[in-house]
Coordinates of C-alpha atoms in Angstrom, one line a residue:
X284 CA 44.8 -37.3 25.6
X285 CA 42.3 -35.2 24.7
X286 CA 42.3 -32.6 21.3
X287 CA 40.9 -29.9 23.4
X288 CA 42.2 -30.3 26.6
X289 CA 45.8 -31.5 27.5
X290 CA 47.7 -31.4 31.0
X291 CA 49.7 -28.4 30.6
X292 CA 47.1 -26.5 32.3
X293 CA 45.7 -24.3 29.6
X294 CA 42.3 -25.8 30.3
X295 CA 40.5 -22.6 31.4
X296 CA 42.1 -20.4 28.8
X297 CA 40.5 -22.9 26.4
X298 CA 37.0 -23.4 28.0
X299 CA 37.5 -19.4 28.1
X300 CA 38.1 -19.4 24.4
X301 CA 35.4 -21.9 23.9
X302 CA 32.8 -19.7 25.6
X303 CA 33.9 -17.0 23.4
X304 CA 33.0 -18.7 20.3
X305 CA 29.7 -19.4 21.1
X306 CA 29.3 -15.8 22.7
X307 CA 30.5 -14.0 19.5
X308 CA 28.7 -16.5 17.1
X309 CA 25.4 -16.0 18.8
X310 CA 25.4 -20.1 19.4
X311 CA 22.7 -21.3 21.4
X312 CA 24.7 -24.3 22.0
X313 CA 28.0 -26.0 22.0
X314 CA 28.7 -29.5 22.6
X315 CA 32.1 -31.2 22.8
X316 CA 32.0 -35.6 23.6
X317 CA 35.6 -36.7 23.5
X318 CA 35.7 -40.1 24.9
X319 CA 34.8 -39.4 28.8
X320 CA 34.7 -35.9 28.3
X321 CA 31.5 -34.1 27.6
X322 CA 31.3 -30.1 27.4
X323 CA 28.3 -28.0 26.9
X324 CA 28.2 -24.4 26.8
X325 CA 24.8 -23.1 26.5
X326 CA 24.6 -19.7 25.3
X327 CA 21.5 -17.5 24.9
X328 CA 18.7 -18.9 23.2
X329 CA 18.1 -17.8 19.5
X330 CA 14.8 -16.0 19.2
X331 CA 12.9 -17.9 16.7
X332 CA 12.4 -16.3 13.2
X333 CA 9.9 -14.0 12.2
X334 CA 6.3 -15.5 11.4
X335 CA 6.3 -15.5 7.1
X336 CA 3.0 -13.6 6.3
X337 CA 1.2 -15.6 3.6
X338 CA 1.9 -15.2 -0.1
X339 CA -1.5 -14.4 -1.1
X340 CA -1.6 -11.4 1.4
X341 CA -2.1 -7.8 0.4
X342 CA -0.5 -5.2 2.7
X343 CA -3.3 -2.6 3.8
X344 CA -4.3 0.5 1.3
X345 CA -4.3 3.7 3.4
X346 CA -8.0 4.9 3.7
X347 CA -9.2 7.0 0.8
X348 CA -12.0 8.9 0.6
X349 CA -13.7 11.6 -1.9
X350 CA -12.2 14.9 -1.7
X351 CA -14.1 16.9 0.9
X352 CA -16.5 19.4 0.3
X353 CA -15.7 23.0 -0.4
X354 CA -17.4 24.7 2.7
X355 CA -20.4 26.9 2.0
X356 CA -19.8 30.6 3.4
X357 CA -21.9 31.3 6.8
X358 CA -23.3 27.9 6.5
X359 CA -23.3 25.4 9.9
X360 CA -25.8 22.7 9.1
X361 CA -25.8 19.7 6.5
X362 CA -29.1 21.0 5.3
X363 CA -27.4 23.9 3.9
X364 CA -25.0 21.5 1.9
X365 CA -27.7 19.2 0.9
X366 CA -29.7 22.5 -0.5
X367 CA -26.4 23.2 -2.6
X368 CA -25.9 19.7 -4.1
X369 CA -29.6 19.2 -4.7
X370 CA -29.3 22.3 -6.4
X371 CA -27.2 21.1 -9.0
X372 CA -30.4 19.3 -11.8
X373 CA -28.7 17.0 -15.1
X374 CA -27.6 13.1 -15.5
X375 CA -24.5 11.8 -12.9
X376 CA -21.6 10.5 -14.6
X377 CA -20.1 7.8 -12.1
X378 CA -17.4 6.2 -12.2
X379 CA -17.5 2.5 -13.1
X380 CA -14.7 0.7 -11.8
X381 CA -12.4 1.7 -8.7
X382 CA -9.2 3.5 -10.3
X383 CA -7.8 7.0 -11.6
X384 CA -9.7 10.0 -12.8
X385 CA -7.9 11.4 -15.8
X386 CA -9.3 14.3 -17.6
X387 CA -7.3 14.0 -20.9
X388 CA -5.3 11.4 -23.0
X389 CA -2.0 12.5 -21.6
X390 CA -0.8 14.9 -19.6
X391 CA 0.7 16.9 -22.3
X392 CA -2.8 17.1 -24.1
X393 CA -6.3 18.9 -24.0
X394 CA -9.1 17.2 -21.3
X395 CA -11.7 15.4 -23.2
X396 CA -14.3 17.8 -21.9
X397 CA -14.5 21.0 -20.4
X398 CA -17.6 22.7 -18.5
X399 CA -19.7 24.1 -20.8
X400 CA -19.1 21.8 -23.8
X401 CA -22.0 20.1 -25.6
X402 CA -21.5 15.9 -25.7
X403 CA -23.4 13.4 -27.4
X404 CA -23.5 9.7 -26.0
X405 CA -21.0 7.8 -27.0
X406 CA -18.2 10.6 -26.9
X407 CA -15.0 9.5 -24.9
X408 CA -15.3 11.8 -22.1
X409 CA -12.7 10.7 -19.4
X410 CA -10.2 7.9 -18.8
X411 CA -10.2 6.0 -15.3
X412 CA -6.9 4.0 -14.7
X413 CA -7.3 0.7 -13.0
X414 CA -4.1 -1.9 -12.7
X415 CA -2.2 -0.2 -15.0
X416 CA -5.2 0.1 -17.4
X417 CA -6.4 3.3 -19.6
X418 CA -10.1 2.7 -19.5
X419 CA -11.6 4.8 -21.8
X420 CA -15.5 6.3 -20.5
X421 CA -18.2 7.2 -22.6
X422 CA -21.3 9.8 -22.2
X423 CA -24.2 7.6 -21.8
X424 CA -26.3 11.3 -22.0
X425 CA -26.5 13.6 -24.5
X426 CA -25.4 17.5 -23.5
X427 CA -24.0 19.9 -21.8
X428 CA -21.0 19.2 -19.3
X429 CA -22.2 21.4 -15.9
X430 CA -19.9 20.3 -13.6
X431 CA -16.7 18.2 -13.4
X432 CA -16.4 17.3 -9.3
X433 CA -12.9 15.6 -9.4
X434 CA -9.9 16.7 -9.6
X435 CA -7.4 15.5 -12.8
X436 CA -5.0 12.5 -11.4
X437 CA -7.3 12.2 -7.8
X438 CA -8.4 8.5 -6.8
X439 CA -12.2 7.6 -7.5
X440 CA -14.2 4.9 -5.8
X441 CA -17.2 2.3 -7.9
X442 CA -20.5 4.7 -8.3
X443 CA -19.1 8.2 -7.3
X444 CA -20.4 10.8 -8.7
X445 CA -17.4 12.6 -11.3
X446 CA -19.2 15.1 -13.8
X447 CA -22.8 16.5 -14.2
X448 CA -24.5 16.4 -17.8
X449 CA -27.5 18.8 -18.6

């Protein structure tokens, strides 16, 4: 006599019952061997599992760039911009790591410089935050700030240009 299957004729309600449980389990497989009885009931196959990505990746930045240009009224050509920038004579303050461009110590307090006032090398002058790191830059020039070219809190690459010095 078998645990599963008897003579009463409840056999199919069971193999019923049986295919159920696999069904509702999501089973790829069930396999019954009771002495000379063997049943397998094969459901769907289990789609394997997700490759695991490695631990050492990094998931991709989105692209970005410097802000763009403000346009030059009635102007159509680069050569026009180029005449602009080239315009523009003092020392370029770049940036010297990849990070943050913050004008002041906090956001509740005064930038370092404005345009117009007079530095001297050495003066702290802007902060770039890289990995959670205030990195404090100096003047390397003595003079006049003539232009600051990013915005407070904006994204800076290595070696782009942030303020002019006169």
């Amino acid at each position: 006599m078998s645990y599963f299957f008897n003579d009463d004729g409840n056999n199919l309600d069971t193999l019923k019952t049986l295919m159920e449980l696999v069904s509702k389990n999501k089973l790829s497989k069930l396999e019954i061997n009771e002495g000379d009885l063997n049943i397998k009931i094969e459901g769907r196959p289990c789609p394997p599992p997700p490759p695991m990505p490695p631990m050492n990746a990094i998931p991709p930045m989105p692209p970005q760039g410097n802000p763009a240009p403000m346009p030059i009224p009635n102007s159509n050509s680069a050569n026009d911009v180029k005449v602009e920038t080239s315009a523009i004579t003092g020392n370029v303050v770049k940036a010297p790591i990849v990070g943050t461009f913050y004008a002041s110590p906090a956001p509740n307090k005064p930038p370092y410089v404005n345009v117009g006032d007079i530095v001297k090398k050495g003066d702290v002058i802007m902060i770039i935050e890289s990995m959670k790191l205030m990195n404090e830059v100096t003047s390397e020039f003595d003079g006049t700030v003539k232009k600051i070219m990013v915005q407070d809190g904006t994204p800076v690459e290595y070696d782009q240009p942030i303020m002019i010095i006169e």
